[in-house]
Amino acid sequence: MARQVALSSIVKSFEKLSFDKQKEALVQLQVAHERSRDERRAELERELAMLGHRPSREQSRTKKAKKRISARSKKANGVINKKVKRASVKAKYRDGKTGDTWSGRGRMASWLKSKQDAGEKIEKYLLN
């Protein structure tokens, strides 16, 4: 409970700052967080070494390599790009009456499947 009270008081204090001061405070918090995280990681790695654990190749990457990988996965505004948007595919099949379309990729569209099950040839709905 004390932690939550402290957090809310920090947020209230933060809201009182000007935008430039907020940006500066965020940068300082980020630097402090990274330093704290690096110290904790080093501490855990020392403990693992004492237990006889050897880091794998993946774990022993240099900071420069990690930054390069990180930079590739971030957009210009710093947001991590988790989902890559795929290019849309042109319709390959179209129902003339309803206007429903299917690209020919993935599971067959239900409207086309029902027509096929009824005995119609799907080539009839193929676009040129």
Coordinates of N, CA and C in Angstrom, one line a residue:
M1 N 0.8 -1.2 0.0 CA 0.0 0.0 0.0 C 0.9 1.3 0.0
A2 N 2.0 1.2 0.8 CA 2.8 2.4 0.8 C 3.4 2.7 -0.5
R3 N 3.8 1.6 -1.3 CA 4.3 1.8 -2.6 C 3.3 2.6 -3.5
Q4 N 2.1 2.2 -3.4 CA 1.1 2.8 -4.3 C 0.8 4.3 -3.9
V5 N 0.9 4.6 -2.6 CA 0.7 5.9 -2.2 C 1.9 6.8 -2.7
A6 N 3.1 6.2 -2.6 CA 4.3 6.9 -3.1 C 4.2 7.1 -4.6
L7 N 3.7 6.2 -5.3 CA 3.6 6.3 -6.8 C 2.6 7.4 -7.2
S8 N 1.5 7.4 -6.5 CA 0.5 8.4 -6.8 C 1.0 9.8 -6.5
S9 N 1.8 10.0 -5.4 CA 2.3 11.3 -5.1 C 3.4 11.7 -6.1
I10 N 4.1 10.7 -6.6 CA 5.1 11.0 -7.7 C 4.4 11.5 -8.9
V11 N 3.3 10.8 -9.3 CA 2.5 11.2 -10.5 C 1.9 12.6 -10.3
K12 N 1.4 12.9 -9.1 CA 0.9 14.3 -8.9 C 2.0 15.3 -9.0
S13 N 3.2 15.0 -8.5 CA 4.3 16.0 -8.6 C 4.7 16.1 -10.1
F14 N 4.7 15.0 -10.8 CA 5.1 15.0 -12.2 C 4.2 15.9 -13.0
E15 N 2.9 15.8 -12.7 CA 1.9 16.6 -13.5 C 2.1 18.1 -13.3
K16 N 2.6 18.5 -12.2 CA 2.8 19.9 -11.9 C 4.0 20.5 -12.7
L17 N 4.9 19.7 -13.3 CA 6.1 20.1 -14.0 C 5.7 20.6 -15.4
S18 N 6.5 21.5 -16.0 CA 6.3 21.9 -17.3 C 6.6 20.7 -18.3
F19 N 6.2 20.8 -19.5 CA 6.5 19.8 -20.5 C 8.0 19.5 -20.6
D20 N 8.8 20.5 -20.7 CA 10.3 20.3 -20.8 C 10.9 19.7 -19.6
K21 N 10.4 20.1 -18.4 CA 10.9 19.4 -17.2 C 10.4 18.0 -17.1
Q22 N 9.2 17.7 -17.6 CA 8.8 16.3 -17.7 C 9.7 15.5 -18.6
K23 N 10.0 16.0 -19.7 CA 10.9 15.3 -20.7 C 12.2 15.0 -20.0
E24 N 12.8 16.0 -19.4 CA 14.1 15.9 -18.7 C 14.0 14.8 -17.6
A25 N 12.9 14.9 -16.8 CA 12.7 13.9 -15.7 C 12.6 12.5 -16.3
L26 N 11.9 12.3 -17.4 CA 11.8 11.0 -18.0 C 13.1 10.5 -18.4
V27 N 13.9 11.3 -19.0 CA 15.3 10.9 -19.5 C 16.1 10.5 -18.3
Q28 N 16.0 11.3 -17.2 CA 16.8 10.9 -16.0 C 16.3 9.6 -15.4
L29 N 15.0 9.4 -15.4 CA 14.4 8.1 -14.9 C 14.9 7.0 -15.7
Q30 N 14.9 7.2 -17.0 CA 15.3 6.1 -17.9 C 16.7 5.7 -17.7
V31 N 17.6 6.7 -17.5 CA 19.0 6.4 -17.3 C 19.2 5.7 -16.0
A32 N 18.5 6.2 -14.9 CA 18.6 5.6 -13.6 C 18.1 4.1 -13.7
H33 N 17.0 3.9 -14.4 CA 16.4 2.6 -14.6 C 17.4 1.6 -15.3
E34 N 18.0 2.1 -16.4 CA 19.0 1.3 -17.1 C 20.2 0.9 -16.2
R35 N 20.7 1.9 -15.5 CA 21.8 1.7 -14.6 C 21.4 0.6 -13.5
S36 N 20.3 0.8 -12.9 CA 19.8 -0.2 -11.9 C 19.6 -1.6 -12.5
R37 N 19.0 -1.6 -13.7 CA 18.9 -2.9 -14.4 C 20.2 -3.6 -14.7
D38 N 21.2 -2.8 -15.2 CA 22.5 -3.3 -15.5 C 23.2 -3.8 -14.2
E39 N 23.0 -3.1 -13.1 CA 23.7 -3.5 -11.9 C 23.0 -4.8 -11.4
R40 N 21.7 -4.9 -11.5 CA 21.0 -6.1 -11.0 C 21.4 -7.3 -11.9
R41 N 21.5 -7.1 -13.2 CA 21.9 -8.1 -14.1 C 23.3 -8.6 -13.8
A42 N 24.2 -7.7 -13.6 CA 25.6 -8.1 -13.3 C 25.6 -8.9 -12.0
E43 N 24.8 -8.5 -11.0 CA 24.7 -9.2 -9.7 C 24.2 -10.6 -10.0
L44 N 23.2 -10.8 -10.8 CA 22.6 -12.1 -11.0 C 23.6 -13.0 -11.8
E45 N 24.3 -12.3 -12.8 CA 25.3 -13.1 -13.5 C 26.5 -13.6 -12.6
R46 N 26.9 -12.7 -11.7 CA 27.9 -13.2 -10.7 C 27.4 -14.4 -9.9
E47 N 26.2 -14.3 -9.4 CA 25.6 -15.4 -8.7 C 25.5 -16.7 -9.5
L48 N 25.1 -16.5 -10.7 CA 25.1 -17.7 -11.6 C 26.5 -18.3 -11.9
A49 N 27.5 -17.4 -12.0 CA 28.9 -17.9 -12.2 C 29.3 -18.6 -11.0
M50 N 29.0 -18.1 -9.8 CA 29.4 -18.8 -8.6 C 28.7 -20.2 -8.5
L51 N 27.6 -20.4 -9.1 CA 26.9 -21.7 -9.1 C 27.4 -22.6 -10.3
G52 N 28.3 -22.0 -11.1 CA 28.9 -22.8 -12.2 C 28.2 -22.7 -13.5
H53 N 27.3 -21.8 -13.6 CA 26.5 -21.6 -14.9 C 27.4 -20.7 -15.9
R54 N 27.5 -21.2 -17.1 CA 28.2 -20.4 -18.1 C 27.2 -19.7 -19.0
P55 N 27.4 -18.5 -19.4 CA 26.4 -17.8 -20.2 C 26.5 -18.4 -21.7
S56 N 25.4 -18.5 -22.3 CA 25.4 -18.9 -23.7 C 25.8 -17.8 -24.6
R57 N 26.0 -18.1 -25.9 CA 26.4 -17.1 -26.9 C 25.4 -16.0 -26.9
E58 N 24.2 -16.3 -26.8 CA 23.1 -15.3 -26.9 C 23.2 -14.3 -25.7
Q59 N 23.6 -14.8 -24.6 CA 23.7 -14.0 -23.4 C 24.9 -13.1 -23.4
S60 N 25.9 -13.5 -24.1 CA 27.2 -12.8 -24.1 C 27.4 -11.8 -25.2
R61 N 26.3 -11.4 -25.8 CA 26.4 -10.4 -26.9 C 26.9 -9.1 -26.3
T62 N 27.5 -8.3 -27.1 CA 28.0 -7.0 -26.7 C 26.9 -6.0 -26.7
K63 N 27.1 -4.9 -26.0 CA 26.1 -3.9 -25.9 C 25.8 -3.3 -27.3
K64 N 26.8 -3.2 -28.1 CA 26.6 -2.6 -29.4 C 25.7 -3.5 -30.2
A65 N 26.0 -4.8 -30.2 CA 25.1 -5.7 -31.0 C 23.7 -5.6 -30.5
K66 N 23.5 -5.6 -29.2 CA 22.1 -5.5 -28.6 C 21.5 -4.2 -29.1
K67 N 22.2 -3.1 -29.1 CA 21.6 -1.8 -29.5 C 21.2 -1.9 -31.0
R68 N 22.1 -2.5 -31.8 CA 21.8 -2.6 -33.3 C 20.5 -3.4 -33.5
I69 N 20.3 -4.5 -32.7 CA 19.1 -5.3 -32.8 C 17.9 -4.5 -32.3
S70 N 18.1 -3.9 -31.2 CA 17.0 -3.1 -30.7 C 16.6 -1.9 -31.6
A71 N 17.6 -1.3 -32.2 CA 17.3 -0.2 -33.2 C 16.5 -0.7 -34.4
R72 N 16.8 -1.9 -34.8 CA 16.0 -2.4 -36.0 C 14.6 -2.7 -35.6
S73 N 14.3 -3.1 -34.4 CA 12.9 -3.4 -34.0 C 12.1 -2.2 -33.5
K74 N 12.7 -1.0 -33.5 CA 12.0 0.2 -33.1 C 11.6 1.0 -34.3
K75 N 10.5 1.7 -34.2 CA 10.1 2.7 -35.2 C 10.8 4.0 -34.9
A76 N 10.6 5.0 -35.7 CA 11.3 6.3 -35.5 C 10.9 6.9 -34.2
N77 N 9.7 6.7 -33.8 CA 9.2 7.4 -32.6 C 9.6 6.6 -31.3
G78 N 10.3 5.5 -31.4 CA 10.8 4.8 -30.3 C 9.8 3.6 -29.9
V79 N 8.7 3.5 -30.6 CA 7.8 2.4 -30.2 C 8.3 1.1 -30.9
I80 N 8.2 0.1 -30.1 CA 8.7 -1.2 -30.6 C 7.7 -1.8 -31.6
N81 N 8.2 -2.2 -32.7 CA 7.4 -2.7 -33.9 C 7.2 -4.2 -33.6
K82 N 6.1 -4.5 -33.0 CA 5.8 -5.9 -32.7 C 5.2 -6.7 -33.8
K83 N 4.3 -6.0 -34.5 CA 3.5 -6.6 -35.6 C 3.9 -6.0 -36.9
V84 N 4.4 -6.8 -37.8 CA 4.7 -6.2 -39.1 C 3.5 -6.3 -40.0
K85 N 3.1 -5.2 -40.6 CA 1.9 -5.1 -41.4 C 2.2 -5.8 -42.7
R86 N 1.4 -6.7 -43.1 CA 1.6 -7.4 -44.4 C 0.9 -6.6 -45.5
A87 N 1.4 -6.7 -46.7 CA 0.8 -6.1 -47.8 C -0.5 -6.7 -48.2
S88 N -1.5 -5.9 -48.5 CA -2.8 -6.5 -48.9 C -2.7 -7.2 -50.2
V89 N -3.5 -8.2 -50.4 CA -3.4 -9.0 -51.6 C -4.7 -8.8 -52.4
K90 N -4.6 -8.6 -53.7 CA -5.7 -8.4 -54.6 C -6.7 -9.6 -54.5
A91 N -7.9 -9.3 -54.7 CA -8.9 -10.4 -54.8 C -8.7 -11.3 -56.0
K92 N -8.9 -12.6 -55.8 CA -8.7 -13.5 -56.9 C -10.1 -14.1 -57.3
Y93 N -11.0 -14.1 -56.4 CA -12.4 -14.6 -56.6 C -13.4 -13.6 -56.2
R94 N -14.5 -13.4 -57.0 CA -15.5 -12.5 -56.6 C -16.9 -13.1 -57.0
D95 N -17.8 -12.9 -56.0 CA -19.2 -13.3 -56.3 C -19.9 -12.0 -56.9
G96 N -20.4 -12.2 -58.1 CA -21.0 -11.1 -58.9 C -22.2 -10.5 -58.2
K97 N -23.0 -11.4 -57.5 CA -24.3 -10.9 -56.9 C -24.0 -10.2 -55.6
T98 N -23.2 -10.7 -54.8 CA -23.0 -10.1 -53.4 C -21.8 -9.1 -53.4
G99 N -20.9 -9.4 -54.3 CA -19.6 -8.6 -54.2 C -18.6 -9.1 -53.3
D100 N -18.9 -10.2 -52.6 CA -17.9 -10.8 -51.7 C -16.6 -11.3 -52.5
T101 N -15.5 -11.1 -51.9 CA -14.2 -11.5 -52.5 C -13.4 -12.4 -51.7
W102 N -12.5 -13.1 -52.3 CA -11.5 -13.9 -51.6 C -10.2 -13.8 -52.4
S103 N -9.1 -13.7 -51.6 CA -7.8 -13.5 -52.3 C -7.2 -14.8 -52.8
G104 N -7.7 -15.9 -52.3 CA -7.1 -17.2 -52.7 C -6.1 -17.7 -51.7
R105 N -5.9 -16.9 -50.7 CA -4.9 -17.3 -49.6 C -5.7 -17.7 -48.4
G106 N -5.1 -18.6 -47.6 CA -5.7 -19.1 -46.4 C -6.9 -19.9 -46.6
R107 N -7.7 -20.0 -45.6 CA -8.9 -20.8 -45.6 C -9.9 -20.2 -46.6
M108 N -10.5 -21.2 -47.4 CA -11.4 -20.7 -48.4 C -12.6 -19.9 -47.8
A109 N -13.0 -18.9 -48.5 CA -14.1 -18.1 -48.0 C -15.4 -18.9 -47.9
S110 N -16.2 -18.7 -46.9 CA -17.4 -19.5 -46.7 C -18.3 -19.4 -47.8
W111 N -18.5 -18.2 -48.4 CA -19.4 -18.1 -49.6 C -19.0 -18.9 -50.7
L112 N -17.6 -19.0 -51.0 CA -17.1 -19.8 -52.1 C -17.2 -21.3 -51.8
K113 N -16.9 -21.6 -50.5 CA -17.0 -23.0 -50.1 C -18.4 -23.6 -50.3
S114 N -19.4 -22.7 -49.9 CA -20.8 -23.2 -50.0 C -21.1 -23.4 -51.5
K115 N -20.6 -22.5 -52.4 CA -20.9 -22.7 -53.8 C -20.2 -24.0 -54.3
Q116 N -19.0 -24.2 -53.8 CA -18.3 -25.4 -54.3 C -19.0 -26.7 -53.8
D117 N -19.5 -26.6 -52.5 CA -20.2 -27.8 -52.0 C -21.5 -28.0 -52.7
A118 N -22.1 -27.0 -53.3 CA -23.3 -27.1 -54.0 C -23.1 -27.7 -55.4
G119 N -21.8 -27.8 -55.8 CA -21.5 -28.5 -57.1 C -21.0 -27.5 -58.1
E120 N -21.0 -26.2 -57.8 CA -20.5 -25.2 -58.8 C -19.0 -25.3 -58.9
K121 N -18.5 -24.9 -60.0 CA -17.0 -24.8 -60.2 C -16.5 -23.4 -59.7
I122 N -15.5 -23.4 -58.9 CA -15.0 -22.1 -58.4 C -14.4 -21.3 -59.5
E123 N -13.9 -21.9 -60.6 CA -13.3 -21.1 -61.7 C -14.3 -20.1 -62.2
K124 N -15.6 -20.3 -62.1 CA -16.6 -19.4 -62.5 C -16.5 -18.1 -61.9
Y125 N -16.0 -18.0 -60.6 CA -15.8 -16.8 -59.8 C -14.4 -16.2 -59.9
L126 N -13.6 -16.8 -60.7 CA -12.2 -16.4 -60.8 C -12.1 -15.1 -61.6
L127 N -11.4 -14.1 -61.1 CA -11.2 -12.8 -61.7 C -10.0 -13.0 -62.7
N128 N -10.0 -12.2 -63.8 CA -9.0 -12.2 -64.8 C -7.8 -11.5 -64.3

